[in-house]
């Protein structure tokens, strides 16, 4: 049998070649698969690196918007929205959504991209993502878009966001829950209509219930209180629902009164209480019955946290503006002394000073007993400090508050005048440009109130002065007339202080006073003995003459010196002549009135050159 070795070799060769090709193909496939895996890993790494870098860029302060412009030139919104915001990797999707939220919060135009380019549906889908960070980031995007304006909030509501938000409010993940609360807050704040749609009984019940969960983190509690503040601010109906149906005052009071409550939550709770009080007296009474007002009074003196002080003042202002009885409740809680401290702590802060002045003025406007308590506690002193304030609103409210305190009686006006309120107001009034008629009118009203209730003439004596504008001086003279008429002691002081002298000076200036100021001035003068008035009137005339005489005598002395110098230079002055010159100079000074009259009648040149030259050269 003959073997075909050639054929066998060929077959073996073909088999080996086939096996080698299969091995090479398998090796090639494995290499390709590995490369594909590496490519996707590199893409994931690149995506992750990209969104982390973008997050870093957005965290940088960008005052001139240079970073934002550079991002927009590179079409960052398109890159983020598709495909990164829907990336299958949860971490990348979450970071992309966070960047999208930050960009949407910068400019409404960027929010427009989200609501008008089909991106909103993808964000809504992310609200139900299995990973909590993605859910929270999606809520943050919706919150940022909603915050861009009511029209954007309307589109978010139309997208059907409420079921997703309610579901996330019940989430066991605190980050998701807090993000949902913040989104609800921006929806509620966007408009009263949106608040009415969002704030169903179920939503309000969930929010208040979450507020009372023990052990909740500070950030979640703060978000809940802020959200409820927005609810209360929108309408009386929503505030009443929170108070009467859902018992929101219980947790708010606990936060306000709690010794360990974080300051930011305490301040937010005070603000929420103020928003409840803004609507009507009944709601204020319920807040007062819960004990919040009493606590707020004491918190006016909080030295550590300015937000707590200022939110306390906001709450008290809302309460005191409603009724005199509520103002008295606040006063009995120790407000007069606390307000004095509050104004001292807030010195230099415009909003704080405005709030303090408003509360003092409001409380003092109702009842004399409350006004007196404020004055006695020294609450008027910081008001006086604010009268010349550079900020016209602060200065105006301070003047108004002084008027409210002083309007009741001499008991409330007297201490203010003594402390310098009338002087401060008058100085500001006199220094204000006449073109600011409204501001001058308000200051004048405050001045007139204090004048009308001034307790004694002595407090008004400094204002009898030519520097006081005649229209204002009229009111001082009108009040002085009855005060001087009933008090001998005041009349004595009026003379000894120089006020009567100044009054006669004013009366001597023709045309300065007009009726009825002239009548008041004459009536005041008639209260004093005639010889006293004549003395000051004559003294005024003598003063006018003496001014003329002194000028003439000075000229005489100068000419004496000139003549002596001339005689010395000519060598014609002897000791005897010098003594005669000094004697005549002394005699001329003693007879100053006569010499001055002679100088006026005959001429100074004749008198000196004739009379004095005779002494020097004719002897």
XYZ file of C-alpha atoms in Angstrom:
619
model
C 0.000 0.000 0.000
C 1.396 3.258 -0.987
C 0.888 6.278 1.249
C 0.235 9.660 -0.269
C 2.622 11.615 1.935
C 2.305 14.746 -0.090
C -1.442 14.842 0.407
C -1.115 14.155 4.109
C 1.377 16.965 4.523
C -0.925 19.377 2.741
C -3.842 18.369 4.911
C -1.808 18.810 8.041
C -0.593 22.154 6.844
C -4.181 23.297 6.155
C -5.282 22.102 9.610
C -2.474 23.984 11.294
C -3.231 27.098 9.324
C -6.902 26.910 10.262
C -6.028 26.414 13.921
C -3.560 29.284 13.844
C -6.130 31.604 12.188
C -8.744 30.746 14.793
C -6.280 31.410 17.564
C -5.273 34.725 16.023
C -8.892 35.713 15.542
C -9.692 34.804 19.142
C -6.676 36.707 20.341
C -7.706 39.678 18.219
C -11.272 39.567 19.555
C -10.047 39.483 23.112
C -7.797 42.419 22.448
C -10.647 44.363 20.890
C -12.953 43.625 23.787
C -10.292 44.774 26.186
C -9.826 47.941 24.204
C -13.577 48.571 24.236
C -13.632 48.134 28.003
C -10.656 50.455 28.342
C -12.279 52.999 26.052
C -15.459 53.104 28.121
C -13.479 53.243 31.310
C -11.453 56.121 29.897
C -14.708 57.801 28.843
C -16.093 57.346 32.338
C -12.907 58.682 33.870
C -12.961 61.603 31.443
C -16.609 62.318 32.177
C -15.975 62.119 35.863
C -12.916 64.338 35.562
C -14.913 66.789 33.421
C -17.821 67.183 35.817
C -15.477 67.440 38.794
C -13.502 70.165 37.028
C -16.724 71.933 36.083
C -17.899 71.771 39.679
C -14.628 73.364 40.734
C -15.028 76.151 38.178
C -18.546 76.923 39.406
C -17.417 77.066 43.014
C -14.988 79.890 42.222
C -16.233 83.436 42.876
C -16.907 84.951 39.468
C -17.652 88.622 40.080
C -17.041 89.742 36.493
C -18.688 86.591 34.970
C -15.510 85.736 33.058
C -15.739 82.038 33.994
C -19.415 81.893 33.054
C -18.727 83.481 29.660
C -15.952 80.985 28.948
C -18.237 78.072 29.859
C -21.041 79.390 27.666
C -18.680 79.824 24.688
C -17.950 76.106 24.993
C -21.678 75.273 25.022
C -21.614 73.927 28.551
C -25.405 73.634 28.804
C -25.622 71.323 25.798
C -22.816 69.140 27.140
C -24.444 68.933 30.553
C -27.974 68.381 29.366
C -27.161 65.702 26.859
C -25.841 63.238 27.723
C -24.238 63.934 31.103
C -27.397 64.804 33.078
C -28.734 61.364 32.159
C -25.435 59.521 32.467
C -25.803 55.850 33.462
C -23.141 56.317 36.116
C -24.986 57.734 39.139
C -22.044 59.778 40.378
C -21.559 61.508 37.044
C -25.279 62.126 36.640
C -25.486 63.584 40.142
C -22.530 65.919 39.618
C -23.870 66.981 36.220
C -27.230 67.860 37.746
C -25.505 69.828 40.492
C -23.632 71.848 37.877
C -26.876 72.372 36.011
C -28.506 73.667 39.216
C -25.671 76.122 39.852
C -25.801 77.444 36.300
C -29.585 77.797 36.355
C -29.351 79.816 39.548
C -26.925 82.284 37.914
C -29.099 83.537 35.051
C -32.788 83.093 34.105
C -31.697 82.553 30.487
C -29.963 79.366 31.571
C -33.135 78.281 33.361
C -34.946 78.900 30.078
C -32.729 76.279 28.445
C -33.856 73.717 31.020
C -37.602 74.357 30.640
C -37.720 74.837 26.870
C -35.288 72.308 25.402
C -36.797 69.058 26.641
C -34.393 68.807 29.573
C -37.070 69.233 32.235
C -38.520 65.782 31.521
C -35.110 64.213 32.071
C -34.696 66.070 35.359
C -38.131 64.904 36.443
C -37.099 61.333 35.638
C -34.025 61.759 37.811
C -36.321 62.627 40.752
C -37.231 58.910 40.812
C -33.689 57.604 40.338
C -32.652 54.675 42.518
C -29.659 56.581 43.875
C -30.359 59.242 46.491
C -27.670 61.738 45.368
C -29.244 61.845 41.908
C -32.705 62.511 43.405
C -31.359 65.309 45.567
C -29.442 66.893 42.671
C -32.542 66.772 40.459
C -34.526 68.575 43.186
C -31.807 71.210 43.352
C -32.133 71.810 39.596
C -35.889 72.321 39.945
C -35.352 74.647 42.901
C -32.866 76.759 40.931
C -35.148 76.956 37.901
C -38.161 77.850 40.052
C -36.192 80.590 41.771
C -35.596 82.312 38.416
C -39.146 83.686 38.324
C -42.858 82.891 38.613
C -43.100 81.895 34.942
C -40.461 79.203 35.440
C -42.146 78.005 38.625
C -45.381 77.670 36.658
C -43.700 75.426 34.076
C -42.165 73.287 36.808
C -45.582 72.847 38.421
C -47.137 71.952 35.064
C -44.507 69.254 34.597
C -46.150 67.314 37.431
C -43.483 67.815 40.049
C -45.702 67.562 43.145
C -46.071 63.741 43.339
C -42.305 63.342 43.043
C -41.696 65.992 45.715
C -44.182 64.407 48.106
C -42.544 61.027 47.557
C -39.113 62.511 48.284
C -40.439 64.193 51.453
C -41.102 60.691 52.771
C -37.649 59.425 51.785
C -35.468 57.873 54.437
C -32.497 59.740 52.992
C -32.104 63.076 54.726
C -30.335 64.684 51.748
C -33.265 63.858 49.460
C -35.760 65.063 52.035
C -33.992 68.392 52.559
C -33.685 69.021 48.809
C -37.423 68.381 48.399
C -38.224 70.861 51.202
C -36.057 73.535 49.550
C -37.808 73.002 46.210
C -41.204 73.315 47.896
C -40.050 76.533 49.552
C -39.070 78.129 46.229
C -42.365 77.055 44.630
C -44.341 78.561 47.521
C -42.302 81.753 47.508
C -42.706 82.256 43.758
C -46.297 83.586 43.993
C -49.460 83.466 46.150
C -51.233 81.453 43.454
C -48.523 78.819 43.419
C -48.542 78.738 47.216
C -52.275 78.046 47.178
C -51.742 75.156 44.734
C -48.796 73.649 46.586
C -49.930 74.076 50.191
C -52.581 71.414 50.462
C -53.594 70.162 53.887
C -51.512 67.051 53.261
C -48.374 69.019 52.390
C -48.741 71.287 55.435
C -49.318 68.288 57.680
C -46.178 66.563 56.383
C -44.046 69.699 56.818
C -45.159 70.341 60.410
C -44.785 66.657 61.282
C -41.227 66.592 59.953
C -40.476 69.655 62.085
C -41.269 67.658 65.215
C -39.188 64.569 64.444
C -36.596 64.150 67.170
C -32.967 63.957 66.135
C -33.394 65.641 62.726
C -30.231 67.346 61.459
C -29.900 71.092 61.805
C -29.909 71.765 58.052
C -33.200 69.898 57.557
C -34.869 71.688 60.479
C -33.681 75.045 59.156
C -35.027 74.246 55.679
C -38.410 73.266 57.165
C -38.708 76.454 59.254
C -37.779 78.633 56.257
C -40.326 76.809 54.112
C -43.056 77.345 56.713
C -42.097 81.029 56.912
C -42.863 81.338 53.201
C -46.164 79.567 53.730
C -47.175 81.919 56.554
C -46.145 85.008 54.599
C -48.397 84.284 51.637
C -51.832 84.641 53.227
C -53.824 84.850 56.443
C -55.658 81.667 55.472
C -52.457 79.649 55.240
C -51.192 81.128 58.529
C -54.461 80.239 60.260
C -54.270 76.704 58.846
C -50.746 76.292 60.178
C -51.694 77.584 63.628
C -55.156 76.126 64.201
C -55.111 72.887 62.181
C -51.506 71.798 62.251
C -50.199 73.261 65.517
C -47.099 74.890 64.098
C -46.694 77.204 67.119
C -45.676 74.323 69.350
C -42.398 73.481 67.550
C -41.724 77.145 66.726
C -42.100 78.140 70.381
C -39.830 75.291 71.432
C -37.153 76.515 69.036
C -37.473 80.143 70.181
C -37.339 79.271 73.875
C -34.862 76.396 73.675
C -31.563 77.053 75.403
C -29.730 74.725 73.006
C -31.454 75.768 69.794
C -28.893 76.652 67.096
C -28.925 80.418 66.496
C -29.892 80.167 62.819
C -32.916 77.987 63.624
C -33.911 80.337 66.455
C -33.683 83.335 64.134
C -35.693 81.530 61.433
C -38.361 80.539 63.978
C -38.696 84.160 65.094
C -39.113 85.180 61.468
C -41.759 82.500 60.903
C -43.646 83.795 63.962
C -43.423 87.338 62.578
C -44.892 86.187 59.254
C -47.817 84.640 61.127
C -48.373 87.858 63.097
C -48.392 90.152 60.091
C -51.949 89.283 59.057
C -54.314 90.059 61.947
C -54.756 90.621 65.659
C -56.133 87.155 66.361
C -53.014 85.450 65.060
C -50.842 87.797 67.141
C -52.861 86.892 70.227
C -52.253 83.198 69.585
C -48.519 83.809 69.193
C -48.555 85.888 72.385
C -50.481 83.182 74.277
C -47.806 80.670 73.246
C -45.232 82.829 75.043
C -43.247 83.719 71.940
C -43.554 87.501 72.392
C -42.169 87.405 75.919
C -39.191 85.372 74.742
C -38.671 87.707 71.787
C -38.420 90.707 74.128
C -35.548 89.109 76.025
C -33.836 88.057 72.806
C -33.548 91.730 71.816
C -30.476 91.806 74.048
C -28.766 88.770 72.464
C -25.157 89.932 72.119
C -23.921 86.934 70.158
C -26.226 86.661 67.127
C -27.436 89.775 65.322
C -29.980 87.786 63.277
C -31.714 86.664 66.476
C -31.913 90.278 67.738
C -33.183 91.663 64.453
C -35.748 88.931 63.839
C -36.980 89.460 67.391
C -37.455 93.143 66.606
C -39.316 92.236 63.411
C -41.709 90.015 65.354
C -42.294 92.655 68.041
C -42.912 95.335 65.426
C -45.590 93.194 63.787
C -47.204 92.601 67.175
C -47.102 96.148 68.544
C -48.557 97.666 65.372
C -51.832 95.803 65.800
C -53.410 97.182 69.009
C -52.561 99.273 72.098
C -53.212 96.239 74.304
C -50.592 94.172 72.483
C -48.126 97.042 72.756
C -48.790 97.115 76.489
C -48.243 93.334 76.717
C -44.838 93.774 75.072
C -44.032 96.691 77.398
C -44.917 94.662 80.495
C -42.583 91.914 79.282
C -39.666 94.305 79.759
C -39.428 95.815 76.275
C -38.514 99.400 77.345
C -35.194 98.442 78.941
C -34.473 95.749 76.343
C -35.096 98.187 73.494
C -32.580 100.602 74.975
C -29.982 97.811 74.988
C -31.029 96.699 71.507
C -30.483 100.181 70.082
C -27.043 100.320 71.673
C -26.100 96.935 70.180
C -27.441 97.917 66.761
C -25.627 101.263 66.607
C -24.159 101.503 63.132
C -26.592 99.036 61.560
C -29.229 100.812 59.506
C -31.867 98.066 59.542
C -31.481 97.463 63.255
C -31.792 101.156 64.115
C -34.835 101.524 61.870
C -36.553 98.559 63.524
C -35.759 99.836 67.028
C -37.005 103.358 66.275
C -40.185 101.969 64.721
C -40.957 99.767 67.729
C -40.332 102.563 70.246
C -42.423 105.017 68.241
C -45.237 102.528 67.696
C -45.411 101.495 71.338
C -45.197 105.096 72.512
C -47.945 106.285 70.198
C -50.776 104.414 71.912
C -50.861 105.005 75.655
C -49.192 107.562 77.898
C -48.300 104.895 80.456
C -46.382 102.907 77.820
C -44.666 106.040 76.540
C -43.625 106.999 80.071
C -42.228 103.515 80.684
C -40.131 103.829 77.539
C -38.883 107.303 78.469
C -38.103 106.296 82.043
C -36.123 103.298 80.788
C -33.927 105.567 78.678
C -35.277 104.421 75.315
C -35.376 108.054 74.191
C -31.599 108.479 74.420
C -30.713 106.334 71.380
C -33.492 108.071 69.446
C -31.821 111.424 70.095
C -28.530 109.953 68.866
C -30.232 108.953 65.617
C -31.738 112.410 64.919
C -28.634 113.775 63.106
C -27.977 110.425 61.382
C -26.653 110.657 57.828
C -29.325 108.259 56.597
C -32.424 110.400 56.166
C -34.795 107.488 56.747
C -33.187 106.626 60.083
C -33.142 110.284 61.116
C -36.764 110.752 60.045
C -38.064 107.692 61.889
C -36.130 108.720 65.020
C -37.738 112.201 64.911
C -41.149 110.612 64.427
C -40.582 108.248 67.380
C -39.588 111.168 69.635
C -42.791 112.927 68.639
C -44.858 109.845 69.511
C -43.263 109.603 72.955
C -43.502 113.299 73.766
C -47.033 113.977 72.570
C -48.825 112.709 75.680
C -47.835 115.074 78.462
C -45.091 117.009 80.201
C -44.100 113.769 81.959
C -43.122 112.137 78.662
C -41.804 115.228 76.867
C -39.835 116.706 79.776
C -37.130 114.019 80.059
C -36.688 114.035 76.290
C -36.183 117.807 76.241
C -33.777 117.572 79.175
C -31.834 114.816 77.397
C -31.328 117.086 74.393
C -34.044 115.959 71.989
C -35.343 119.467 71.315
C -31.859 120.863 70.777
C -30.912 118.014 68.389
C -34.114 118.387 66.367
C -33.782 122.173 66.178
C -30.157 122.030 65.069
C -31.006 119.539 62.331
C -33.999 121.633 61.239
C -31.944 124.824 61.041
C -29.179 123.122 59.051
C -31.461 121.471 56.483
C -31.737 123.057 53.028
C -35.020 124.886 52.579
C -35.718 122.996 49.379
C -36.214 119.791 51.406
C -39.667 120.952 52.426
C -41.083 117.557 53.351
C -38.177 116.612 55.605
C -38.182 120.041 57.254
C -41.928 119.786 57.807
C -41.572 116.425 59.588
C -38.782 117.712 61.830
C -40.802 120.844 62.601
C -43.778 118.704 63.605
C -41.615 116.855 66.131
C -40.212 120.142 67.467
C -43.684 121.654 67.885
C -44.840 118.582 69.810
C -41.990 118.845 72.297
C -42.491 122.609 72.646
C -46.189 122.142 73.296
C -45.487 119.649 76.081
C -42.349 121.299 77.492
C -42.607 121.245 81.305
C -40.837 124.525 82.126
C -39.687 127.789 80.616
C -36.106 127.033 81.611
C -35.970 124.178 79.091
C -36.933 126.605 76.317
C -34.637 129.523 77.278
C -31.745 128.515 74.961
C -34.056 128.787 71.965
C -34.786 132.490 72.453
C -32.087 133.421 70.019
C -31.663 135.245 66.728
C -30.280 132.018 65.205
C -33.711 130.372 65.452
C -35.758 130.941 62.279
C -38.701 133.296 63.023
C -41.351 130.742 61.895
C -39.978 128.335 64.506
C -39.283 131.000 67.134
C -42.982 131.815 67.105
C -43.793 128.440 68.694
C -41.179 128.850 71.409
C -42.555 132.297 72.346
C -46.112 131.025 72.341
C -45.232 128.268 74.840
C -43.031 130.533 76.970
C -45.785 133.046 77.580
C -48.026 130.821 79.794
C -45.070 129.042 81.400
C -43.460 132.320 82.513
C -46.802 133.721 83.624
C -47.352 130.964 86.186
C -43.817 130.567 87.565
C -41.836 133.316 89.361
C -38.864 130.959 89.436
C -38.948 130.624 85.656
C -39.186 134.396 85.267
C -36.147 134.854 87.481
C -34.225 132.299 85.437
C -35.372 133.991 82.234
C -33.635 137.164 83.349
C -30.479 135.654 84.852
C -29.886 133.324 81.902
C -29.889 136.262 79.506
C -33.034 135.107 77.715
C -34.854 138.402 78.404
C -31.863 140.319 77.080
C -31.822 138.172 73.912
C -35.567 138.664 73.502
C -35.130 142.463 73.610
C -32.313 142.111 71.080
C -34.613 140.215 68.741
C -37.380 142.764 69.212
C -34.984 145.599 68.445
C -34.289 144.214 64.962
C -36.894 145.859 62.784
C -39.028 143.407 60.793
C -37.518 140.236 62.302
C -40.669 139.286 64.221
C -44.130 139.317 62.738
C -47.513 138.646 64.221
C -48.329 136.722 66.305
C -44.684 136.548 67.426
C -44.664 140.273 68.213
C -47.688 139.882 70.485
C -46.118 136.937 72.286
C -42.856 138.862 72.770
C -44.678 141.916 74.123
C -46.747 139.725 76.461
C -43.598 138.063 77.775
C -41.927 141.462 78.310
C -44.983 142.673 80.219
C -44.480 139.887 82.773
C -41.331 141.617 84.038
C -40.957 144.935 85.922
C -40.905 147.898 83.589
C -37.584 149.170 84.862
C -35.967 145.792 84.152
C -37.240 145.783 80.591
C -36.183 149.417 80.150
C -32.769 148.594 81.531
C -32.208 145.911 78.897
C -33.760 148.068 76.186
C -31.516 150.997 77.237
C -28.567 148.670 77.487
C -29.123 147.757 73.888
C -29.014 151.445 72.890
C -25.875 151.988 74.953
C -24.315 149.001 73.287
C -24.933 150.560 69.895
C -23.339 153.864 71.033
C -20.430 152.127 72.713
C -19.556 150.319 69.546
C -19.228 153.703 67.844
C -17.349 155.239 70.813
C -14.882 152.371 71.027
C -13.996 152.747 67.378
C -13.368 156.486 67.873
C -11.277 155.951 71.004
C -9.134 153.385 69.260
C -8.491 155.949 66.572
C -7.577 158.532 69.244
C -5.057 156.157 70.817
C -3.508 155.353 67.462
C -3.083 159.055 66.705
C -1.506 159.642 70.133
C 1.077 156.994 69.342
C 1.662 158.557 65.957
C 2.195 162.036 67.471
C 4.537 160.701 70.140
C 6.550 158.899 67.515
C 6.737 162.089 65.420
C 7.889 164.143 68.424
C 10.527 161.557 69.341
C 11.928 161.506 65.854
C 12.147 165.356 65.779
C 13.711 165.548 69.224
C 10.963 167.949 70.368
C 9.592 165.686 73.132
C 10.549 166.518 76.698
C 9.653 164.569 79.813
C 7.202 167.288 80.811
C 5.438 167.144 77.450
C 5.276 163.309 77.584
C 3.557 163.483 80.981
C 1.083 166.001 79.604
C 0.330 163.706 76.643
C -0.303 160.713 78.951
C -2.474 162.834 81.241
C -4.558 164.102 78.359
C -4.832 160.562 76.994
C -6.101 159.366 80.376
C -8.519 162.307 80.597
C -9.695 161.610 77.018
C -10.423 157.990 77.877
C -12.379 159.053 80.962
C -14.373 161.467 78.836
C -14.684 159.044 75.990
C -18.318 159.750 75.338
C -17.714 163.515 75.090
C -14.617 163.111 72.930
C -16.430 160.674 70.640
C -19.324 163.082 70.239
C -16.932 165.944 69.543
C -15.169 163.803 67.008
C -18.478 163.077 65.327
C -19.554 166.749 65.400
C -16.302 168.585 64.686
C -14.214 165.967 62.970
C -11.493 163.811 64.412
C -8.802 165.564 62.427
C -9.591 169.015 63.916
C -9.861 167.658 67.440
C -6.586 165.785 67.392
C -4.438 167.936 65.210
C -5.652 171.121 66.837
C -6.061 170.159 70.484
C -3.257 167.608 70.802
C -0.706 169.526 68.711
C -1.211 172.525 70.995
C -0.175 170.358 73.936
C 2.851 168.908 72.199
C 4.250 171.903 70.402
C 2.667 175.019 71.900
C 3.868 174.646 75.444
